Amino acid sequence: MTDQSPTLFLIGPGYSASRLAEICLETGGWQVLGTARSEEKAEALREKGIEPVLTSDADAVAKAGKGSHWVISTPPDDEGCPGFALAVTQAGEAASITYLSTTGIYGDLNGGWAFEWSSSNPGTKRGKRRVQAEAQWREARPDARFVRLPGIYGPGRSQLERVRGGKEEQVVKPGQVFSRIHVDDIASGLFALIQRPDLTGPFNLCDEEAAPPQDVMTYAADLLGMAAPVPVDLDEADVSAMARSFYAECKRVSNARLKAATGWRPRYPTYREGLKAILEAEEKN
């Protein structure tokens, strides 16, 4: 590894960020570092080829952050982004900073389109926390990038598992649509972006077709040759407040800015290609 090799520093190397790490390592020439809160988690990162950085070691965090391309995916709390508190003093020395946010900051658009210049109007506590976290990083690094993600799915985390798990009912709200993104498309989009540190500001990262959740569930059931969950009207459904909050917002999200700026295109432009690919990969294994 030469001194000129680019370094990826993952603050919160979870589901999506770990897939980005795989791309960097498969491409070659990249060093990948990731934060860990325990030796057990550190060992799990080593098994993935990621060099762990213990969050309790301030010197190690400072060293990892210098000259690296940061990707922050730690979920915010009432104080904002935990990763901000961890590494803000080194932010000025980062090659680039990319914060993974959410399209939830746009709030409910009654099925309308969310663009990067759309106003922030979060209707949930989660969305408000993301707005706060974005503001923290923007103040520390005005050239930071904010990748706003919709619903994430992928291997082990899709409607296929829900159908197999015996989900009996599917909540339906007339006119409701969500945007989605396959985890592999998140990773490829992030990889395209970190190679362009000159790009700043917000970028939506999503697929090409917002769709009603019941359509996605029905398609997953058809792929598996199983019965689809019975549709139940939201007003009659027995669901948690958390689950109900997901239906409070309805919008379509545009990915045009990222495509125009980087040339990125989603490998899975809709949930149909994404779910089919997940199932085909399972059958091969």
Short mmCIF file of C-alpha atoms in Angstrom, two decimals:
data_model
loop_
_atom_site.label_atom_id
_atom_site.label_comp_id
_atom_site.label_asym_id
_atom_site.label_seq_id
_atom_site.Cartn_x
_atom_site.Cartn_y
_atom_site.Cartn_z
CA MET A 1 0.00 0.00 0.00
CA THR A 2 1.58 3.29 -1.05
CA ASP A 3 1.09 6.67 0.53
CA GLN A 4 -0.87 7.69 -2.56
CA SER A 5 -3.50 5.01 -2.10
CA PRO A 6 -6.90 6.50 -1.25
CA THR A 7 -8.36 5.65 2.14
CA LEU A 8 -12.02 5.12 2.97
CA PHE A 9 -12.94 5.82 6.60
CA LEU A 10 -16.32 4.40 7.57
CA ILE A 11 -17.85 5.95 10.66
CA GLY A 12 -20.50 3.34 11.37
CA PRO A 13 -19.64 0.45 8.99
CA GLY A 14 -23.12 -1.06 8.84
CA TYR A 15 -25.19 -2.77 6.15
CA SER A 16 -24.78 -0.22 3.34
CA ALA A 17 -21.31 1.06 4.24
CA SER A 18 -19.92 -2.47 4.43
CA ARG A 19 -21.05 -3.10 0.87
CA LEU A 20 -19.21 0.06 -0.20
CA ALA A 21 -16.12 -1.33 1.53
CA GLU A 22 -16.44 -4.51 -0.54
CA ILE A 23 -16.45 -2.49 -3.77
CA CYS A 24 -13.36 -0.53 -2.75
CA LEU A 25 -11.50 -3.69 -1.76
CA GLU A 26 -12.59 -5.55 -4.90
CA THR A 27 -11.51 -2.62 -7.06
CA GLY A 28 -8.08 -2.62 -5.46
CA GLY A 29 -5.82 0.23 -4.44
CA TRP A 30 -8.02 1.29 -1.53
CA GLN A 31 -7.38 1.06 2.17
CA VAL A 32 -10.60 0.73 4.17
CA LEU A 33 -10.92 1.67 7.84
CA GLY A 34 -14.03 1.42 10.01
CA THR A 35 -15.01 2.37 13.53
CA ALA A 36 -15.72 -0.31 16.13
CA ARG A 37 -16.99 0.03 19.71
CA SER A 38 -15.58 -3.28 20.96
CA GLU A 39 -12.91 -5.86 20.20
CA GLU A 40 -15.64 -8.26 19.11
CA LYS A 41 -16.90 -5.79 16.51
CA ALA A 42 -13.31 -5.03 15.53
CA GLU A 43 -12.70 -8.69 14.75
CA ALA A 44 -15.86 -8.83 12.64
CA LEU A 45 -14.51 -5.92 10.57
CA ARG A 46 -11.14 -7.63 10.10
CA GLU A 47 -12.95 -10.65 8.67
CA LYS A 48 -14.39 -8.33 6.01
CA GLY A 49 -10.99 -6.86 5.19
CA ILE A 50 -11.75 -3.60 7.02
CA GLU A 51 -9.09 -2.26 9.40
CA PRO A 52 -10.87 -1.48 12.69
CA VAL A 53 -10.53 1.81 14.53
CA LEU A 54 -11.70 1.62 18.13
CA THR A 55 -13.89 4.59 19.00
CA SER A 56 -12.34 4.66 22.47
CA ASP A 57 -8.90 5.39 20.97
CA ALA A 58 -8.87 9.11 20.16
CA ASP A 59 -5.40 8.95 18.61
CA ALA A 60 -6.43 6.13 16.29
CA VAL A 61 -9.54 8.04 15.23
CA ALA A 62 -7.46 11.14 14.51
CA LYS A 63 -4.95 9.15 12.46
CA ALA A 64 -7.67 7.36 10.51
CA GLY A 65 -9.46 10.58 9.68
CA LYS A 66 -6.49 12.46 8.27
CA GLY A 67 -6.57 12.57 4.48
CA SER A 68 -9.35 9.96 4.27
CA HIS A 69 -12.66 9.96 2.46
CA TRP A 70 -15.22 9.79 5.27
CA VAL A 71 -18.59 8.09 4.92
CA ILE A 72 -20.73 8.56 8.03
CA SER A 73 -23.73 6.29 8.54
CA THR A 74 -24.26 6.31 12.31
CA PRO A 75 -27.95 6.97 13.07
CA PRO A 76 -28.56 10.27 14.86
CA ASP A 77 -29.92 10.70 18.36
CA ASP A 78 -31.31 13.74 20.16
CA GLU A 79 -27.84 15.32 20.11
CA GLY A 80 -27.43 14.86 16.36
CA CYS A 81 -24.86 12.61 14.70
CA PRO A 82 -22.76 10.51 17.13
CA GLY A 83 -20.03 10.39 14.48
CA PHE A 84 -19.85 14.17 14.58
CA ALA A 85 -19.01 14.17 18.27
CA LEU A 86 -16.47 11.41 17.67
CA ALA A 87 -14.49 12.95 14.83
CA VAL A 88 -15.45 16.61 14.31
CA THR A 89 -12.03 17.89 15.42
CA GLN A 90 -10.44 16.03 12.49
CA ALA A 91 -13.09 17.03 9.93
CA GLY A 92 -10.91 19.72 8.42
CA GLU A 93 -8.27 17.15 7.52
CA ALA A 94 -10.60 14.78 5.67
CA ALA A 95 -10.24 14.42 1.90
CA SER A 96 -14.05 14.47 1.67
CA ILE A 97 -17.04 14.00 3.95
CA THR A 98 -20.16 12.13 2.89
CA TYR A 99 -23.02 11.83 5.35
CA LEU A 100 -25.77 9.26 4.79
CA SER A 101 -29.06 11.00 5.46
CA THR A 102 -32.67 10.23 4.57
CA THR A 103 -35.32 11.39 2.12
CA GLY A 104 -37.51 11.64 5.21
CA ILE A 105 -36.25 15.19 5.65
CA TYR A 106 -38.59 16.26 2.83
CA GLY A 107 -41.66 15.15 4.75
CA ASP A 108 -44.98 14.41 3.06
CA LEU A 109 -45.36 15.65 -0.53
CA ASN A 110 -48.70 13.97 -1.29
CA GLY A 111 -47.08 11.88 -4.00
CA GLY A 112 -45.12 14.79 -5.45
CA TRP A 113 -41.45 14.81 -6.36
CA ALA A 114 -38.60 15.40 -3.94
CA PHE A 115 -35.55 17.10 -5.43
CA GLU A 116 -32.39 18.17 -3.65
CA TRP A 117 -33.59 21.76 -3.65
CA SER A 118 -36.95 20.83 -2.11
CA SER A 119 -37.56 22.33 1.32
CA SER A 120 -36.84 20.31 4.44
CA ASN A 121 -40.09 19.64 6.24
CA PRO A 122 -39.69 16.43 8.26
CA GLY A 123 -42.83 15.07 9.85
CA THR A 124 -41.11 12.52 12.08
CA LYS A 125 -38.59 12.64 14.90
CA ARG A 126 -36.23 10.56 12.78
CA GLY A 127 -36.37 13.08 9.98
CA LYS A 128 -35.81 16.01 12.32
CA ARG A 129 -32.72 14.32 13.75
CA ARG A 130 -31.31 13.92 10.24
CA VAL A 131 -31.83 17.62 9.52
CA GLN A 132 -29.92 18.42 12.69
CA ALA A 133 -27.11 16.02 11.76
CA GLU A 134 -26.80 17.49 8.27
CA ALA A 135 -26.55 20.96 9.80
CA GLN A 136 -23.73 19.83 12.09
CA TRP A 137 -21.62 18.49 9.27
CA ARG A 138 -22.43 21.44 6.99
CA GLU A 139 -21.14 23.86 9.62
CA ALA A 140 -17.96 21.83 10.15
CA ARG A 141 -17.34 21.30 6.43
CA PRO A 142 -19.31 23.49 4.01
CA ASP A 143 -18.19 21.18 1.19
CA ALA A 144 -19.71 18.06 2.80
CA ARG A 145 -22.04 15.86 0.76
CA PHE A 146 -25.38 14.57 2.04
CA VAL A 147 -26.66 11.39 0.46
CA ARG A 148 -30.38 11.14 1.12
CA LEU A 149 -31.66 7.57 1.09
CA PRO A 150 -35.21 6.16 0.93
CA GLY A 151 -36.21 2.64 2.01
CA ILE A 152 -33.23 0.28 1.81
CA TYR A 153 -33.52 -3.38 0.83
CA GLY A 154 -31.12 -6.13 -0.17
CA PRO A 155 -30.03 -9.68 0.65
CA GLY A 156 -31.46 -10.70 4.01
CA ARG A 157 -33.50 -7.49 4.25
CA SER A 158 -36.32 -7.53 1.74
CA GLN A 159 -39.97 -8.39 1.26
CA LEU A 160 -38.86 -11.92 0.41
CA GLU A 161 -38.02 -12.48 4.08
CA ARG A 162 -41.31 -10.98 5.17
CA VAL A 163 -43.32 -13.28 2.93
CA ARG A 164 -41.32 -16.31 4.04
CA GLY A 165 -41.78 -15.25 7.63
CA GLY A 166 -45.51 -15.76 7.33
CA LYS A 167 -46.61 -12.12 7.22
CA GLU A 168 -50.38 -12.42 7.05
CA GLU A 169 -51.46 -8.84 6.42
CA GLN A 170 -50.24 -5.98 4.26
CA VAL A 171 -51.24 -2.46 5.22
CA VAL A 172 -52.70 -0.52 2.31
CA LYS A 173 -53.21 3.22 2.09
CA PRO A 174 -54.79 4.34 -1.21
CA GLY A 175 -52.42 6.44 -3.31
CA GLN A 176 -49.41 5.66 -1.11
CA VAL A 177 -46.02 5.30 -2.83
CA PHE A 178 -42.43 5.01 -1.56
CA SER A 179 -39.06 5.22 -3.26
CA ARG A 180 -36.52 2.47 -2.57
CA ILE A 181 -32.90 1.55 -3.19
CA HIS A 182 -31.05 -1.77 -3.36
CA VAL A 183 -28.01 -1.88 -1.09
CA ASP A 184 -25.72 -2.63 -4.05
CA ASP A 185 -26.93 0.52 -5.79
CA ILE A 186 -26.25 2.53 -2.64
CA ALA A 187 -22.70 1.22 -2.65
CA SER A 188 -22.08 1.90 -6.33
CA GLY A 189 -23.59 5.38 -6.03
CA LEU A 190 -21.39 6.18 -3.05
CA PHE A 191 -18.34 4.83 -4.85
CA ALA A 192 -19.05 7.13 -7.80
CA LEU A 193 -19.45 10.07 -5.44
CA ILE A 194 -16.32 9.60 -3.32
CA GLN A 195 -14.25 9.64 -6.48
CA ARG A 196 -15.54 13.16 -7.08
CA PRO A 197 -14.57 15.16 -3.95
CA ASP A 198 -15.30 18.36 -5.88
CA LEU A 199 -19.03 17.61 -5.72
CA THR A 200 -20.79 19.11 -2.72
CA GLY A 201 -24.23 19.42 -1.17
CA PRO A 202 -27.20 17.02 -1.16
CA PHE A 203 -27.73 14.06 -3.49
CA ASN A 204 -30.75 11.78 -3.57
CA LEU A 205 -29.81 8.14 -4.08
CA CYS A 206 -32.77 5.99 -5.06
CA ASP A 207 -34.15 3.77 -7.79
CA GLU A 208 -36.30 4.85 -10.75
CA GLU A 209 -39.80 3.88 -9.62
CA ALA A 210 -41.67 4.82 -6.47
CA ALA A 211 -44.29 2.13 -5.86
CA PRO A 212 -47.08 1.17 -3.45
CA PRO A 213 -45.77 -1.18 -0.74
CA GLN A 214 -48.47 -3.76 -1.46
CA ASP A 215 -47.27 -4.05 -5.07
CA VAL A 216 -43.77 -4.87 -3.87
CA MET A 217 -45.07 -7.45 -1.41
CA THR A 218 -47.26 -9.09 -4.04
CA TYR A 219 -44.34 -9.31 -6.45
CA ALA A 220 -42.16 -10.92 -3.78
CA ALA A 221 -44.88 -13.48 -3.06
CA ASP A 222 -45.23 -14.26 -6.76
CA LEU A 223 -41.47 -14.83 -7.06
CA LEU A 224 -41.64 -17.31 -4.19
CA GLY A 225 -44.81 -18.98 -5.39
CA MET A 226 -46.49 -18.15 -2.09
CA ALA A 227 -49.72 -16.41 -1.17
CA ALA A 228 -49.48 -12.65 -0.80
CA PRO A 229 -50.45 -11.13 2.56
CA VAL A 230 -54.08 -10.06 2.83
CA PRO A 231 -54.49 -6.31 2.20
CA VAL A 232 -55.77 -4.36 5.20
CA ASP A 233 -56.74 -0.70 5.19
CA LEU A 234 -54.42 1.46 7.29
CA ASP A 235 -57.32 2.81 9.35
CA GLU A 236 -58.28 -0.72 10.34
CA ALA A 237 -54.81 -2.20 10.74
CA ASP A 238 -53.36 -3.07 14.14
CA VAL A 239 -49.86 -1.62 13.67
CA SER A 240 -47.41 0.18 15.92
CA ALA A 241 -47.05 3.94 15.98
CA MET A 242 -43.63 3.50 14.37
CA ALA A 243 -45.04 1.45 11.50
CA ARG A 244 -47.94 3.87 11.08
CA SER A 245 -45.52 6.80 10.81
CA PHE A 246 -44.06 5.34 7.60
CA TYR A 247 -47.43 5.80 5.94
CA ALA A 248 -47.67 9.45 6.96
CA GLU A 249 -45.41 10.48 4.09
CA CYS A 250 -45.97 9.92 0.38
CA LYS A 251 -43.50 11.09 -2.25
CA ARG A 252 -41.47 10.23 -5.31
CA VAL A 253 -37.74 10.91 -5.15
CA SER A 254 -35.60 12.05 -8.07
CA ASN A 255 -32.07 10.70 -8.55
CA ALA A 256 -31.33 12.96 -11.53
CA ARG A 257 -28.68 15.11 -9.84
CA LEU A 258 -26.40 12.20 -8.91
CA LYS A 259 -26.77 10.63 -12.36
CA ALA A 260 -25.92 13.89 -14.12
CA ALA A 261 -22.97 14.67 -11.84
CA THR A 262 -21.29 11.24 -11.78
CA GLY A 263 -22.70 9.14 -14.61
CA TRP A 264 -23.98 6.63 -12.05
CA ARG A 265 -26.95 4.45 -13.00
CA PRO A 266 -28.79 1.98 -10.74
CA ARG A 267 -28.21 -1.66 -11.54
CA TYR A 268 -31.72 -2.34 -10.20
CA PRO A 269 -33.92 0.49 -11.51
CA THR A 270 -37.04 -0.94 -9.85
CA TYR A 271 -37.90 -3.35 -7.03
CA ARG A 272 -38.65 -6.03 -9.64
CA GLU A 273 -35.05 -6.33 -10.85
CA GLY A 274 -33.77 -6.02 -7.30
CA LEU A 275 -35.93 -8.72 -5.73
CA LYS A 276 -35.42 -11.08 -8.65
CA ALA A 277 -31.64 -10.71 -8.37
CA ILE A 278 -31.73 -11.41 -4.62
CA LEU A 279 -33.72 -14.61 -5.15
CA GLU A 280 -31.53 -15.77 -8.04
CA ALA A 281 -28.41 -15.26 -5.92
CA GLU A 282 -29.98 -17.28 -3.10
CA GLU A 283 -30.83 -20.13 -5.45
CA LYS A 284 -27.26 -20.25 -6.77
CA ASN A 285 -25.92 -20.52 -3.25
#
